[in-house]
Short mmCIF file of C-alpha atoms in Angstrom, two decimals:
data_model
loop_
_atom_site.label_atom_id
_atom_site.label_comp_id
_atom_site.label_asym_id
_atom_site.label_seq_id
_atom_site.Cartn_x
_atom_site.Cartn_y
_atom_site.Cartn_z
CA MET A 1 -8.82 -78.77 -123.00
CA SER A 2 -11.71 -80.22 -121.01
CA LYS A 3 -12.10 -80.57 -117.29
CA THR A 4 -13.30 -83.80 -115.71
CA VAL A 5 -16.26 -83.06 -113.47
CA GLN A 6 -17.16 -85.38 -110.63
CA PRO A 7 -20.67 -85.27 -109.12
CA SER A 8 -19.13 -84.29 -105.77
CA ASP A 9 -17.64 -81.18 -107.46
CA LEU A 10 -21.08 -79.86 -108.36
CA ALA A 11 -23.14 -77.42 -106.37
CA VAL A 12 -26.83 -78.30 -106.04
CA GLU A 13 -27.79 -75.69 -108.65
CA ASP A 14 -25.26 -77.12 -111.15
CA VAL A 15 -26.66 -80.66 -111.17
CA PRO A 16 -29.56 -80.05 -113.63
CA SER A 17 -27.19 -78.40 -116.13
CA ALA A 18 -24.63 -81.18 -115.76
CA ILE A 19 -27.29 -83.84 -116.29
CA GLU A 20 -28.63 -82.00 -119.37
CA ALA A 21 -25.09 -81.68 -120.78
CA GLY A 22 -24.64 -85.43 -120.33
CA ILE A 23 -21.73 -85.06 -117.92
CA VAL A 24 -23.41 -86.93 -115.09
CA SER A 25 -26.66 -88.81 -114.73
CA ALA A 26 -29.19 -88.01 -112.03
CA ALA A 27 -28.57 -91.43 -110.46
CA THR A 28 -24.81 -90.84 -110.40
CA ALA A 29 -25.15 -87.41 -108.81
CA GLU A 30 -27.58 -88.68 -106.17
CA ALA A 31 -25.52 -91.77 -105.30
CA SER A 32 -22.32 -89.75 -105.04
CA ALA A 33 -23.98 -87.14 -102.84
CA ASN A 34 -25.19 -89.88 -100.48
CA GLY A 35 -21.72 -91.48 -100.32
CA GLU A 36 -23.01 -94.69 -101.91
CA PRO A 37 -20.94 -96.67 -104.42
CA LEU A 38 -22.07 -96.07 -107.98
CA ASN A 39 -24.02 -98.83 -109.74
CA LEU A 40 -24.39 -98.01 -113.42
CA ASP A 41 -25.94 -101.35 -114.44
CA ALA A 42 -29.43 -99.85 -114.72
CA VAL A 43 -28.14 -96.94 -116.80
CA MET A 44 -26.20 -99.24 -119.13
CA ARG A 45 -29.41 -101.15 -119.99
CA ILE A 46 -31.33 -98.05 -121.16
CA PRO A 47 -32.16 -98.43 -124.86
CA VAL A 48 -31.21 -95.57 -127.18
CA THR A 49 -32.00 -94.92 -130.82
CA ILE A 50 -28.97 -94.58 -133.09
CA GLN A 51 -29.27 -93.05 -136.54
CA VAL A 52 -26.65 -92.49 -139.21
CA VAL A 53 -27.50 -89.42 -141.25
CA LEU A 54 -26.15 -89.57 -144.80
CA GLY A 55 -27.48 -86.09 -145.51
CA SER A 56 -30.67 -84.11 -145.86
CA ALA A 57 -32.59 -82.26 -148.52
CA SER A 58 -35.18 -79.52 -148.59
CA MET A 59 -37.92 -79.39 -151.22
CA GLN A 60 -41.38 -78.04 -151.78
CA VAL A 61 -44.36 -80.31 -151.22
CA ALA A 62 -45.23 -80.09 -154.93
CA ASN A 63 -41.82 -81.55 -155.84
CA LEU A 64 -42.14 -84.19 -153.13
CA MET A 65 -45.46 -85.32 -154.62
CA LYS A 66 -43.78 -85.75 -158.03
CA LEU A 67 -41.25 -88.29 -156.72
CA ARG A 68 -41.62 -91.79 -158.14
CA ARG A 69 -39.68 -95.04 -157.89
CA GLY A 70 -36.13 -94.49 -159.18
CA ALA A 71 -36.12 -90.74 -158.48
CA VAL A 72 -32.88 -89.36 -157.09
CA VAL A 73 -33.02 -86.84 -154.25
CA PRO A 74 -29.72 -84.93 -153.99
CA LEU A 75 -28.48 -84.62 -150.41
CA ASP A 76 -26.41 -81.86 -148.84
CA HIS A 77 -23.47 -84.21 -148.13
CA ARG A 78 -20.97 -85.18 -150.79
CA VAL A 79 -19.38 -88.58 -151.34
CA GLY A 80 -16.46 -89.00 -148.94
CA GLU A 81 -17.75 -86.50 -146.36
CA PRO A 82 -18.30 -87.90 -142.87
CA VAL A 83 -21.81 -88.98 -141.90
CA ASP A 84 -23.38 -87.91 -138.60
CA VAL A 85 -24.08 -90.51 -135.89
CA VAL A 86 -27.11 -89.34 -133.93
CA VAL A 87 -28.19 -90.81 -130.57
CA ASN A 88 -31.63 -89.81 -129.29
CA GLY A 89 -31.61 -86.71 -131.49
CA ARG A 90 -28.10 -85.48 -130.61
CA VAL A 91 -25.03 -85.76 -132.87
CA VAL A 92 -22.45 -87.71 -130.87
CA ALA A 93 -19.97 -88.77 -133.54
CA ARG A 94 -19.03 -88.65 -137.20
CA GLY A 95 -17.75 -91.47 -139.34
CA GLU A 96 -17.29 -93.12 -142.70
CA VAL A 97 -19.69 -95.59 -144.29
CA VAL A 98 -18.08 -99.02 -144.67
CA VAL A 99 -19.16 -102.47 -145.85
CA VAL A 100 -19.47 -104.95 -142.98
CA GLU A 101 -16.68 -107.51 -143.43
CA ASP A 102 -18.60 -110.70 -142.71
CA ASP A 103 -21.73 -109.65 -144.68
CA ASN A 104 -21.09 -107.71 -147.90
CA SER A 105 -24.80 -106.88 -148.18
CA ARG A 106 -24.72 -104.68 -145.05
CA PHE A 107 -23.22 -101.31 -144.29
CA GLY A 108 -21.75 -99.97 -141.07
CA VAL A 109 -20.05 -96.82 -139.84
CA SER A 110 -16.41 -96.51 -138.86
CA LEU A 111 -16.22 -93.72 -136.28
CA THR A 112 -13.65 -91.05 -137.08
CA GLU A 113 -14.63 -88.34 -134.59
CA ILE A 114 -16.44 -88.21 -131.26
CA VAL A 115 -18.32 -84.93 -130.90
CA GLY A 116 -17.72 -83.30 -127.50
CA VAL A 117 -20.34 -81.63 -125.35
CA GLN A 118 -19.89 -77.87 -125.15
CA SER A 119 -20.84 -76.67 -121.71
CA LYS A 120 -19.83 -74.40 -118.89
CA PHE A 121 -17.91 -77.37 -117.39
CA GLU A 122 -15.24 -77.26 -120.11
CA ASP A 123 -12.17 -75.04 -119.92
#
């Protein structure tokens, strides 16, 4: 079970950890501390990089140099296993690869699990 943490619940020394854990943003904590209404418009416009990781492989440089067109590199994930959805280097969800309905030449990801943040703020 997780506990909802409001910026006003945090002690000054807790704010950096809460920001790092993604529970609150610095702007949210500062605005709440000053009694100002929260305006998240600026935060919502921040671009992030999203990657879907189908799997990974490890090989020696010599084997890497032997790869040619048509070579198959086995990955550590099996068919049917969930793929990782990574935002700015952090796994945030898992899902299944699907074909986009209106464009059969494109793939998408159907989210099946949202990965929670483990931190001292959870019970």
